[in-house]
Coordinates of C-alpha atoms in Angstrom, one line a residue:
Chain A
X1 CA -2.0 15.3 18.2
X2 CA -3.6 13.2 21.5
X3 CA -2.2 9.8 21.4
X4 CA -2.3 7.2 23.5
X5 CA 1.1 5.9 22.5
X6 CA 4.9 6.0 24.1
X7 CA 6.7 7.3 20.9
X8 CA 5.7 8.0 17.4
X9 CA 8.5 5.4 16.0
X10 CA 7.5 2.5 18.1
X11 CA 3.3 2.4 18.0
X12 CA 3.6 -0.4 15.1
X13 CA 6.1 -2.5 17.4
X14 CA 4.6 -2.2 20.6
X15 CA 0.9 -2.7 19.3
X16 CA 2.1 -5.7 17.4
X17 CA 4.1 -6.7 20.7
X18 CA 0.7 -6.4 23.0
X19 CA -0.9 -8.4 20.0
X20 CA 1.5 -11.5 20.7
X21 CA 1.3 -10.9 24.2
X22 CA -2.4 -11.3 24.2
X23 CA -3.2 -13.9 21.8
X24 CA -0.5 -16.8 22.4
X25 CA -2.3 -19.1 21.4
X26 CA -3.7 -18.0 18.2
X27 CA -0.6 -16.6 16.6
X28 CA 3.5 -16.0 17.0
X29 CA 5.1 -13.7 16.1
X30 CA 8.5 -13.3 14.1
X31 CA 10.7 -10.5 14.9
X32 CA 13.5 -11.1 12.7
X33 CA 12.9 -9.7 10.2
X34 CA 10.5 -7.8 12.0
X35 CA 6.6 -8.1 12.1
X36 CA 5.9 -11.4 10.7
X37 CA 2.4 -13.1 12.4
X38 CA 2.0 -16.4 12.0
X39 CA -0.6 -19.0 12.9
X40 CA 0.3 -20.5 15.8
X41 CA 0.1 -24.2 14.0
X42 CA 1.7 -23.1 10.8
X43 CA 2.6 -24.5 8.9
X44 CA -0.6 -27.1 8.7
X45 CA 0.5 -29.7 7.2
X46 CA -1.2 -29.9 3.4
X47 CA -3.1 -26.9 3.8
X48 CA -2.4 -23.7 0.9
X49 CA -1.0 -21.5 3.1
X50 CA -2.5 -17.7 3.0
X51 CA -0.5 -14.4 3.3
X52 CA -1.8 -10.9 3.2
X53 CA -0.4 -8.1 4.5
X54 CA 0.0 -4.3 4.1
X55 CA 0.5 -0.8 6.2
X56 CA -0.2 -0.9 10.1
X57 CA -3.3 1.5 11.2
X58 CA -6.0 -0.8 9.8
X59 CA -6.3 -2.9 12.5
X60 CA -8.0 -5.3 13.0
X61 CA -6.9 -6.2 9.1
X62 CA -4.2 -8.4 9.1
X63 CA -3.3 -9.4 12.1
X64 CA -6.8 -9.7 13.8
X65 CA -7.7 -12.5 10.8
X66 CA -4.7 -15.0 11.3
X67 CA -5.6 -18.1 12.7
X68 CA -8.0 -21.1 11.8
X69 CA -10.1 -20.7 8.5
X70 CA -8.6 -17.3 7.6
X71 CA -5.1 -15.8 7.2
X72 CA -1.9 -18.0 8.3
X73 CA 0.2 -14.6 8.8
X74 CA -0.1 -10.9 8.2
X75 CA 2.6 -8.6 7.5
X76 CA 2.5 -5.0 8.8
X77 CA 4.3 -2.7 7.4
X78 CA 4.8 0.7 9.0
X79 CA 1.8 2.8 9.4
X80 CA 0.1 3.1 6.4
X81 CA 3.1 1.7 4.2
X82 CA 3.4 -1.6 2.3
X83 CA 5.9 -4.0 4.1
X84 CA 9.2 -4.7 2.4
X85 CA 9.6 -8.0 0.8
X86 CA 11.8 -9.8 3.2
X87 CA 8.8 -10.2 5.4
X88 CA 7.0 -10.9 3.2
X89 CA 9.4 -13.7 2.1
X90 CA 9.6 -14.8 5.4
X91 CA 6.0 -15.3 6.0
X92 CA 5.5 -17.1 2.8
X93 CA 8.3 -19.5 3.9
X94 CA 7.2 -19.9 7.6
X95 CA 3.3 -21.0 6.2
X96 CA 4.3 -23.0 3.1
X97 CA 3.2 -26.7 3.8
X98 CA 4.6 -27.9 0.5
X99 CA 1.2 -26.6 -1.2
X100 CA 1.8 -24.3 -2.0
X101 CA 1.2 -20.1 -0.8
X102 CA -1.5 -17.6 -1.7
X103 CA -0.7 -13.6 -1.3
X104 CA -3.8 -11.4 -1.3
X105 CA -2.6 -7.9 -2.1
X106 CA -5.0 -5.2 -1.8
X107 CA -4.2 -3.0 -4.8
X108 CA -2.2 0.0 -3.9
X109 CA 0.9 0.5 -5.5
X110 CA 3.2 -0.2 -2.7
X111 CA 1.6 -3.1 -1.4
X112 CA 1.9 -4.6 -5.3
X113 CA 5.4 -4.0 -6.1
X114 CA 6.9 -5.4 -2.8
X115 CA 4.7 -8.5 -3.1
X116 CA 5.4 -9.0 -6.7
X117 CA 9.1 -8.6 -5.3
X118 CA 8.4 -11.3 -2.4
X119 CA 7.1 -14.0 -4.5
X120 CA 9.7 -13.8 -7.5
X121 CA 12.0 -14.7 -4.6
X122 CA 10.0 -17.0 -2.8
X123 CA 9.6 -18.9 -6.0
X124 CA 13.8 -18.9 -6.6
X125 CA 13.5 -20.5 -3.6
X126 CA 10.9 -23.6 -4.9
X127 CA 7.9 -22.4 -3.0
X128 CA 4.5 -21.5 -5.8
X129 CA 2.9 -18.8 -5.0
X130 CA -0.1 -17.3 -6.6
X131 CA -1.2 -13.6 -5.7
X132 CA -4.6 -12.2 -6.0
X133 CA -4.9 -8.0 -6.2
X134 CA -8.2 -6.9 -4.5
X135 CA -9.8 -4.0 -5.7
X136 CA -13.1 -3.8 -4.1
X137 CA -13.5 0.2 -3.9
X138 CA -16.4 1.7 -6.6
X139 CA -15.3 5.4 -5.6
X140 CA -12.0 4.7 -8.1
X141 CA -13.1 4.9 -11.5
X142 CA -11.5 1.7 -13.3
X143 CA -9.7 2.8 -16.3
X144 CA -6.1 2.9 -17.6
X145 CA -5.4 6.1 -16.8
X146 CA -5.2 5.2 -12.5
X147 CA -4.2 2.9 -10.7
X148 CA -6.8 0.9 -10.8
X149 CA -9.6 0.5 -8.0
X150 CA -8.2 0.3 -4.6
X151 CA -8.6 -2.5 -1.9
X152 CA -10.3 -1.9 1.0
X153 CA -13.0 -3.7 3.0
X154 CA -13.7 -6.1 1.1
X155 CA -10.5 -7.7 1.4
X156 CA -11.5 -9.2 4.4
X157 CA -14.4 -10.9 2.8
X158 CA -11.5 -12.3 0.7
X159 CA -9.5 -13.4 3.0
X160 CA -12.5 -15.1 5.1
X161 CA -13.6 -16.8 2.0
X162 CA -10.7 -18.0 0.5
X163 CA -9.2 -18.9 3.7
X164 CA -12.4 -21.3 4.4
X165 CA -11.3 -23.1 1.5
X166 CA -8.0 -23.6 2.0
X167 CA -8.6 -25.0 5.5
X168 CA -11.1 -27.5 3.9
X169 CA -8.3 -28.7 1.9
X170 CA -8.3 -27.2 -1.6
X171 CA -5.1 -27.0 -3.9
X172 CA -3.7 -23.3 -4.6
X173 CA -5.4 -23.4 -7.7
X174 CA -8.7 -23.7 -6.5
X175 CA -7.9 -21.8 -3.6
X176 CA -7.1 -18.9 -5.7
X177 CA -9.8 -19.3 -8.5
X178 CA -12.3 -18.6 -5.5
X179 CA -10.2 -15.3 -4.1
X180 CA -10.7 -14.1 -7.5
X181 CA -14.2 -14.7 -7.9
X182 CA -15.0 -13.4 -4.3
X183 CA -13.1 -10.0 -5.5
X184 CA -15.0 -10.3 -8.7
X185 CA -18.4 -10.4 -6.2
X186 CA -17.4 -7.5 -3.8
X187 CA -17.9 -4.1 -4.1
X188 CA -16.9 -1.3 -1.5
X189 CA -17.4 2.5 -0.7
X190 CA -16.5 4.5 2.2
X191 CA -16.5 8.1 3.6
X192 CA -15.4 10.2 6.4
X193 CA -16.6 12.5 8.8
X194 CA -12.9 13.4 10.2
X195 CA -9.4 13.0 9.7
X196 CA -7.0 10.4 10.8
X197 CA -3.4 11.5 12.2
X198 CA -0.4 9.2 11.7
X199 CA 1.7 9.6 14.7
X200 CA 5.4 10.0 13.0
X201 CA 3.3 12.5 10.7
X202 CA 1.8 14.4 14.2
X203 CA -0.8 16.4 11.5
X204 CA -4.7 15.3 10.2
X205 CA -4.2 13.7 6.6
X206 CA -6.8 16.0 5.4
X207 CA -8.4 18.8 7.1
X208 CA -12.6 18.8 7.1
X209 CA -14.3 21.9 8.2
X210 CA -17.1 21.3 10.9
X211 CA -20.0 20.8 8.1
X212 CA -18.1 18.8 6.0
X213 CA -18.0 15.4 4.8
X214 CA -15.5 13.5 2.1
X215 CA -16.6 10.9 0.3
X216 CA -15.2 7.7 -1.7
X217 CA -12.2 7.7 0.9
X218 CA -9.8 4.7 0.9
X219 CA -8.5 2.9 4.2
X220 CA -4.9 5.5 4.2
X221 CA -6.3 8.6 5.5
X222 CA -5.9 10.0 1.2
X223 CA -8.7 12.1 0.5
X224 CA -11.6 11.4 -1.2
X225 CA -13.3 12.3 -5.1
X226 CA -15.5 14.5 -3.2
X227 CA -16.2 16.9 -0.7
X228 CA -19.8 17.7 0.1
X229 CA -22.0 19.3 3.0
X230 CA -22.5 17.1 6.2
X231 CA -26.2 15.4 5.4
X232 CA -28.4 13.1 7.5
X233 CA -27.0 9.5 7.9
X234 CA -29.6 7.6 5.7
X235 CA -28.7 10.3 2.4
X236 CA -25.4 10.0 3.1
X237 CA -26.1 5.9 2.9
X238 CA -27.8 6.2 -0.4
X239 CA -24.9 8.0 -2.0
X240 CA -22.6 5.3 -1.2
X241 CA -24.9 2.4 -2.2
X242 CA -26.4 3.5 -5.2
X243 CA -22.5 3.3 -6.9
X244 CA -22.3 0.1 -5.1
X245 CA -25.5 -1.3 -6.4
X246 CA -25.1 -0.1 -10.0
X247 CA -21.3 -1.4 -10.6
X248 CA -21.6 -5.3 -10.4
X249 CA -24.8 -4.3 -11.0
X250 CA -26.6 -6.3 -8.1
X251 CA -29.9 -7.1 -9.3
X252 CA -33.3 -8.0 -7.8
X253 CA -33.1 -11.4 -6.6
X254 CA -29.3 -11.2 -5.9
X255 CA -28.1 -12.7 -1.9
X256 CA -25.4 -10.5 -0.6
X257 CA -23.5 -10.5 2.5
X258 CA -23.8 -6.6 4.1
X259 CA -20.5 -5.3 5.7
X260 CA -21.0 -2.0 7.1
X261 CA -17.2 -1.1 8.3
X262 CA -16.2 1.8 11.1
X263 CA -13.0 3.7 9.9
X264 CA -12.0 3.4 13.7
X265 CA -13.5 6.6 15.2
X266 CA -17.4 5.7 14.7
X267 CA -19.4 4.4 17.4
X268 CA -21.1 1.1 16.7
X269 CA -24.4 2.6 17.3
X270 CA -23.7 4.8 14.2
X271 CA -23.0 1.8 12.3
X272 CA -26.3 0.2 13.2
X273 CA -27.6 3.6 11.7
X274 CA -26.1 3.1 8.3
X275 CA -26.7 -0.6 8.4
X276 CA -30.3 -0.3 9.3
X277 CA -30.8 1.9 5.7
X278 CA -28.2 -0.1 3.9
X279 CA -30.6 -3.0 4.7
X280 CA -33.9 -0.9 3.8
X281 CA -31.9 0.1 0.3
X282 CA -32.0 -3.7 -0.6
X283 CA -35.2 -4.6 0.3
X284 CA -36.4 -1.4 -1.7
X285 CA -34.4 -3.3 -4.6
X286 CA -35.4 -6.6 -3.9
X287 CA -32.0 -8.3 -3.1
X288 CA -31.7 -10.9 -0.7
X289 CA -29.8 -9.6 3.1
X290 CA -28.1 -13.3 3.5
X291 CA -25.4 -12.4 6.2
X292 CA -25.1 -9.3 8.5
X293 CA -22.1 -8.5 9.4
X294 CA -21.1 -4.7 11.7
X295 CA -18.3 -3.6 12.9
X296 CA -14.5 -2.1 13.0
X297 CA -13.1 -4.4 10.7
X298 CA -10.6 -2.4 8.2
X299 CA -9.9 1.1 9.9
X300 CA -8.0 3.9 8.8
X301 CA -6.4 4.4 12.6
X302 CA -8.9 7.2 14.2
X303 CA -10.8 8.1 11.2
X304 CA -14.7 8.8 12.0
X305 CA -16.5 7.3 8.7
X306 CA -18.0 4.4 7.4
X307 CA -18.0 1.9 4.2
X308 CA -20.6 -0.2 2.7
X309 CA -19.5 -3.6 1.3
X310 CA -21.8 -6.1 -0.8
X311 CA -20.7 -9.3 -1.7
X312 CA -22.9 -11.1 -3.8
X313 CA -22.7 -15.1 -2.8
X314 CA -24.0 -18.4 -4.2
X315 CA -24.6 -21.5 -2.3
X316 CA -20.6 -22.4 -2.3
X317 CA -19.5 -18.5 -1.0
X318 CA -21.9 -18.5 1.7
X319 CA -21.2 -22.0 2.9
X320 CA -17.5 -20.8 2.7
X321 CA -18.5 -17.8 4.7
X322 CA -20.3 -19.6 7.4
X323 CA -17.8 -21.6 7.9
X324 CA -15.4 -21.8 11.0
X325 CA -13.2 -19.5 12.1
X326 CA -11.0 -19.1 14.6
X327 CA -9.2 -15.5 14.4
X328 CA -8.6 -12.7 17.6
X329 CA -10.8 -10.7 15.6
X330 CA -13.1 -12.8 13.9
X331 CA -14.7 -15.8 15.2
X332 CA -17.8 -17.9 14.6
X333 CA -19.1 -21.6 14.3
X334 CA -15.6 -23.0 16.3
Chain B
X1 CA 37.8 17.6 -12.4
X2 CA 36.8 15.1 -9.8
X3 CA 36.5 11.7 -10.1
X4 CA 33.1 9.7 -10.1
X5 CA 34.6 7.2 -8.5
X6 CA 33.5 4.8 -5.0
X7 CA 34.4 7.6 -3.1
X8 CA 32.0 10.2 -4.7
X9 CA 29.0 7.6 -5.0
X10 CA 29.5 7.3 -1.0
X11 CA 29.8 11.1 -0.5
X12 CA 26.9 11.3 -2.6
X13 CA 23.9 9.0 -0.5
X14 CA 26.0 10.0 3.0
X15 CA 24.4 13.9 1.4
X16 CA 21.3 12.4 0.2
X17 CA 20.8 11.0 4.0
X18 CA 21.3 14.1 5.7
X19 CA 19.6 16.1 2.8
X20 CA 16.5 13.7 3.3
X21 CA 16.7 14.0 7.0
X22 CA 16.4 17.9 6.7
X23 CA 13.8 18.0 4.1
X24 CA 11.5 15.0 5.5
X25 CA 8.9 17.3 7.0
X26 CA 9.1 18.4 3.2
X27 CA 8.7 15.7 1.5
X28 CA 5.9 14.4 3.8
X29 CA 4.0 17.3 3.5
X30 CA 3.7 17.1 -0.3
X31 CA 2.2 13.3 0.0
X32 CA -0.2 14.5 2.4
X33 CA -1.4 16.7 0.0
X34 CA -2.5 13.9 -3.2
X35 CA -1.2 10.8 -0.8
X36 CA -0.5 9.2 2.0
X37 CA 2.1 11.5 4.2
X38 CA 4.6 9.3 5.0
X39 CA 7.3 9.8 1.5
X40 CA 9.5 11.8 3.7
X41 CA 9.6 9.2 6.7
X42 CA 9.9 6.4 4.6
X43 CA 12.9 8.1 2.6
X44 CA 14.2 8.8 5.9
X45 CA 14.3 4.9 7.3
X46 CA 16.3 4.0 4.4
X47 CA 18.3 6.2 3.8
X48 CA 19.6 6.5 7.1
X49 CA 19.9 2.6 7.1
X50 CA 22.2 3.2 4.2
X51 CA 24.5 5.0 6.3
X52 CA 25.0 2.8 8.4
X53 CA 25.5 0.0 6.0
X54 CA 28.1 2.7 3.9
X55 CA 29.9 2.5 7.0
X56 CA 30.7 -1.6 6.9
X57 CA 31.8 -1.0 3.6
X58 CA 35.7 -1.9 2.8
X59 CA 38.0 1.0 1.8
X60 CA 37.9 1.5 -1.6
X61 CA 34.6 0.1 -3.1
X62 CA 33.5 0.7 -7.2
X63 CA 30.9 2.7 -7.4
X64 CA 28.4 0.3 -8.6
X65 CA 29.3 -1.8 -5.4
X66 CA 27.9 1.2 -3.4
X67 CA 25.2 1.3 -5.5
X68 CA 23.9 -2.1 -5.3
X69 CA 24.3 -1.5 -1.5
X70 CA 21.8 1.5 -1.5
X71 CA 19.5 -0.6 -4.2
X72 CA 19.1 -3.8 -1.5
X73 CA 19.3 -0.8 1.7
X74 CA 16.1 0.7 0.3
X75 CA 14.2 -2.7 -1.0
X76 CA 14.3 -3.8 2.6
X77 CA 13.7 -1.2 4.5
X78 CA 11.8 1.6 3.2
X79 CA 8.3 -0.4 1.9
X80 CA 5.6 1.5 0.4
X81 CA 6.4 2.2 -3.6
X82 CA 9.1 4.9 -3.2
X83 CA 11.3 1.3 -1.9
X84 CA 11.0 -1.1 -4.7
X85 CA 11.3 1.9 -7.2
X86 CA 14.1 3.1 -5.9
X87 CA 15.8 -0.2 -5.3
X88 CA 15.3 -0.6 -9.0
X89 CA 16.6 2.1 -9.7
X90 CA 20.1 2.0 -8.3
X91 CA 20.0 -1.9 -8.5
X92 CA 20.0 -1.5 -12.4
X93 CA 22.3 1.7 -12.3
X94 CA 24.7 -0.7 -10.0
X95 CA 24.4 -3.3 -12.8
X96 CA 25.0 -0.6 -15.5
X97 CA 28.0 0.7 -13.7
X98 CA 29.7 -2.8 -13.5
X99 CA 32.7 -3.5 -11.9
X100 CA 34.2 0.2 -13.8
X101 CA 36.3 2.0 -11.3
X102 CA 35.0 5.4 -12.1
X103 CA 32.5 7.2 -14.2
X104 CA 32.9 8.8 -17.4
X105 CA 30.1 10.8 -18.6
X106 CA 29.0 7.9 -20.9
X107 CA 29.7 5.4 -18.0
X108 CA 27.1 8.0 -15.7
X109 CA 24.2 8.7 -18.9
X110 CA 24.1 4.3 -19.0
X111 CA 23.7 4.4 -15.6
X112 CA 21.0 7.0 -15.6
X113 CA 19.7 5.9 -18.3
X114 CA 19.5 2.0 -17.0
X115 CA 17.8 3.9 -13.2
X116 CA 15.1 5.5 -15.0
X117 CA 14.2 2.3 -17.5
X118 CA 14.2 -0.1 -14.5
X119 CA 11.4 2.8 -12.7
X120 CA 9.8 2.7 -15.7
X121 CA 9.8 -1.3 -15.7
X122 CA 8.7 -1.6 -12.4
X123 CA 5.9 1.2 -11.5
X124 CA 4.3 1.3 -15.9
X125 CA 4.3 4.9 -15.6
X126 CA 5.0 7.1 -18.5
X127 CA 6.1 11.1 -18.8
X128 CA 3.1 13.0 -17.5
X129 CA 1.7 10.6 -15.3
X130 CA 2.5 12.7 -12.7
X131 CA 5.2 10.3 -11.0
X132 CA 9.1 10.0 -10.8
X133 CA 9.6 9.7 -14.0
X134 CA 8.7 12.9 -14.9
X135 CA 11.3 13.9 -13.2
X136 CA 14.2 11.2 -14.3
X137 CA 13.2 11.0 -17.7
X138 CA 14.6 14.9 -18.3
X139 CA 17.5 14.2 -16.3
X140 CA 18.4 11.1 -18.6
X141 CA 18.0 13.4 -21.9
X142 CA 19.8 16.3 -20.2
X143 CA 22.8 14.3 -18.9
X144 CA 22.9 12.6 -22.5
X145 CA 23.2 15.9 -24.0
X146 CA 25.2 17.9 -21.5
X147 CA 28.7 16.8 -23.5
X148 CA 31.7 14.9 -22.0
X149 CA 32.3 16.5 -19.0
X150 CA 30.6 14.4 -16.0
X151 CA 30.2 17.4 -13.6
X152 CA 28.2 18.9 -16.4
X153 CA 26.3 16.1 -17.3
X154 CA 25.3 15.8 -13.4
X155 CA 24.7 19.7 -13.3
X156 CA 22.3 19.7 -16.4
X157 CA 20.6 16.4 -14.7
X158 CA 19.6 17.9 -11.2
X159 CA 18.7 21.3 -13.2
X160 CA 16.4 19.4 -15.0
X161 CA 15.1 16.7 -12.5
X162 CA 14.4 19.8 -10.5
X163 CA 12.5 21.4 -13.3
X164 CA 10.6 18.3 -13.9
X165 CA 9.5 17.9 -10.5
X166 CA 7.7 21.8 -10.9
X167 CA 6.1 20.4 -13.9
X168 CA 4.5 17.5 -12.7
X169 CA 2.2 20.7 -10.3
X170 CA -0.2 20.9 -13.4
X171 CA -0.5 17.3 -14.2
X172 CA -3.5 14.8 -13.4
X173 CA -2.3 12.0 -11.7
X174 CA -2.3 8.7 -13.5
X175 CA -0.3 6.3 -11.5
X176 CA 0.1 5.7 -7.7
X177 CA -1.7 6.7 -4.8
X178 CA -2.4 10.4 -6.0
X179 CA -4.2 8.8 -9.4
X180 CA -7.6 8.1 -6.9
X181 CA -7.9 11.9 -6.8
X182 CA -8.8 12.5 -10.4
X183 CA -8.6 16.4 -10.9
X184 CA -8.2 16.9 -7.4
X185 CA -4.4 16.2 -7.6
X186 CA -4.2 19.2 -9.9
X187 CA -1.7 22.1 -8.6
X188 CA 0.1 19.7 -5.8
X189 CA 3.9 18.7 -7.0
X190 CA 4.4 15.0 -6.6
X191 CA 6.8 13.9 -4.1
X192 CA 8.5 11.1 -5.9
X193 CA 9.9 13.6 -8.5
X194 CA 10.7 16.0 -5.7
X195 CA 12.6 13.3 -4.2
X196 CA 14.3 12.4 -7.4
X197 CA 15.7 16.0 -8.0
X198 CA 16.6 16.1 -4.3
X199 CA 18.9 13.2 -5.1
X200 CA 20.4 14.6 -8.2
X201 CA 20.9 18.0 -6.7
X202 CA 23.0 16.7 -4.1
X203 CA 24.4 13.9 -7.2
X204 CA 25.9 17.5 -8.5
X205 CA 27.0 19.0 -5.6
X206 CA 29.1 16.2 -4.1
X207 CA 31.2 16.1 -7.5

């Protein structure tokens, strides 16, 4: 293991500690209990207040999205593990404006119970809360044998949507009624060309021999469904879209909004790759490209690998995507 | 014959703290295989946070005292799902326990017993699911029918916690992080039960 870190134990503090250091004025953060981030204006007075949170190592996700017209605080766990609840608590209580607090919970076990856990206390203590689950990720067959589909990617799509409309004012209700029809819109799939290594761990979460590729990954390092041969960029595209594409189903005349996500280890060039056949898929199909976006937005630490994410949108989504934000890691129209 | 009394329930998670700390590599390397690697590191953060919480503790506390201790220790510090389902666990075993002085085997079968249903409660997972339970749920029946001696009972439940975490190798995953793998989890133990006879082995042996 080659890291550029001090010691295993301490990359989630320190990283979070640099992160305060070098965005003041977006966020504070709270270090009792530890790892709290908070909008720097919270809580805004009348506005739903949003909480998401989950393990460390998928930076930019949480953190990088709190701050006007997205998240008002993130909760990190420790590498790849769901936070505990008093954090959670905390955060809930340090955003609630008296409107009220959404949690958006991507769905993985951990990240559910301790949630569930946070807001049965946060409601003894008189705040509502509302959670959505998000599970964007086609590679998990939905059934009632699993777990259910896991979140990954999409989540962010969530959080930027639903966080639109809670700064333009909406009540929880609303504000959750259009997190659950964003989730309901989104669809995700990823793969990976190499390994992540969690530091405390020191060993690759799954080893890949030189030709080899895993796809339908989640965001944890886990392994995929399936391992196949290393193929040219553009196949290797196809097999993650055409699950994508059939699920919802998206249909000819559909408007989506194209994420294609680096797992952290993928040069942005390579994303420009995938997107530039992700975006030849839909034309092929007939569905409407109505926003681009590229980049390293939900990462799986080092992981080289990609996901595809479609959100389908109407006229309110997309006006709620376009609309201002203000984040270290996101930021448009402000 | 000794007592399951405060004393034992401390001995017992001061073991399970050093046991954890010796097999974390262990029990890490078992989630890597149909998880996320980190059971072992996570078990580790609570449980040595419980020891130093055990330590605060006044001189002669009731054994569900020490477990509600443990329960809250683990909620809030050890996150992923192996926190709130053990903190469950020992929350409702603490609550089972009541303010009783010691354990008789009865006493230790409803606490058990109440450990296992509050797992079930929390994670929805059944026997073969390939989770915990698999492993609790033959402890429980074991315990129950081990007879009134409470060393026994303990005995016959880490015996079979241990042999339920070897079954669960077989098993398709159905619950938790190892369920996204389909068939794939096939012929990898799951760590949540190997955990759970870790803690009943050393249940038995501190006695």
């Amino acid at each position: 293991m080659k890291k550029l870190i001090n010691d295993p134990a301490k990359t989630v503090d320190e990283g979070i500690a640099g992160f305060a250091l070098a965005h003041p004025d977006l966020v504070r953060v709270v270090v009792d209990p530890p790892f709290v981030i908070v909008r720097a204006d919270a809580p805004v007075a009348g506005k739903v207040g949003i909480v998401s949170g989950g393990g460390s190592g998928h930076e930019p996700l949480h953190g990088g999205f709190v701050g006007y017209g997205m998240l008002d605080a993130a909760v990190p766990g420790a590498m790849f593990t769901s936070p505990t609840p008093d954090p959670i608590l905390e955060a809930t209580k340090q955003v609630d404006a008296g409107a009220g607090v959404l949690h958006l919970v991507k769905n993985y076990t951990g990240d559910v119970l301790n949630f569930e856990t946070a807001a049965e206390l946060a409601l003894a203590e008189g705040i509502e809360v509302q959670s959505v689950i998000v599970d964007d990720d086609v590679a998990v067959k939905d059934s009632l044998y699993t777990a259910g589909r896991r979140g990954v990617a999409g989540t962010m799509l969530v959080e930027k949507i639903a966080g639109a409309a809670a700064e333009r004012g909406d009540n929880l209700d609303k504000v959750a009624e259009i997190a659950r029809t964003v989730n309901s819109r989104v669809r995700s799939m990823g793969m990976a060309l190499a390994p992540c290594t969690v530091p405390h761990a020191g060993e690759p979460s799954f080893v890949l021999a030189d030709d080899e590729i895993e796809i339908g990954i989640g965001i944890h390092g886990e392994p995929g469904r399936e391992r196949i041969a290393l193929e040219p960029a553009d196949r290797i595209v196809d097999r993650l879209m055409e699950p994508i594409l059939e699920d919802l189903p998206f249909e000819r005349g559909d408007r989506v909004v194209l994420l294609v996500n680096g797992m952290g280890g993928t040069p942005q060039s390579e994303l420009y790759i995938v997107f530039r056949r992700a975006a030849e898929v839909l034309a092929e199909r007939g569905i409407e490209l109505a926003r681009s976006l590229v980049g390293s937005y939900v990462t799986s630490l080092e992981m080289q690998g990609v996901s595809i994410t479609l959100l389908q949108v109407d006229d309110e989504l997309l006006g709620l995507y376009d609309a201002p934000v203000h984040t270290a890691a996101l930021r448009w129209g402000r | 014959m000794t007592a399951l009394d405060g004393a034992w329930t401390r001995r017992w998670f001061e073991g399970v703290a050093a046991e954890v700390s010796r097999r974390k590599g262990e029990l890490t390397a078992l989630d890597r295989a149909i998880g996320d690697g980190d059971h072992g590191e996570n078990l580790d953060r609570g449980f040595q946070a419980v020891l130093g919480k055990l330590d605060a503790l006044d001189d002669a506390p009731t054994p569900g005292a020490v477990l509600k201790l443990v329960a809250t220790t683990l909620i809030s510090t050890v996150g992923g799902a192996a926190g709130p389902l053990y903190g469950t666990a020992f929350l409702k075993g603490a609550m089972a326990a009541g303010d009783r002085a010691e354990l008789d085997a009865a006493a230790l079968v409803e606490v058990l017993t109440a450990a296992r249903d509050g797992i079930v409660a929390r994670g929805k997972a059944e026997p073969n699911d390939k989770t915990m339970v698999d492993a609790w749920t033959p402890a429980v029946e074991a315990a129950r029918s081990a007879g009134g001696d409470v060393r026994a009972a303990l005995s016959a439940a880490a015996e079979a916690a241990a042999a339920g975490a070897v079954a669960t190798e077989p098993l398709v995953a159905h619950k938790g992080r190892a369920s996204y793998l389909g068939e794939r989890a096939v012929g990898h133990r799951d760590p949540g039960a190997e955990s759970t006879a870790l803690l009943l082995r050393v249940a038995a042996e501190t006695a």
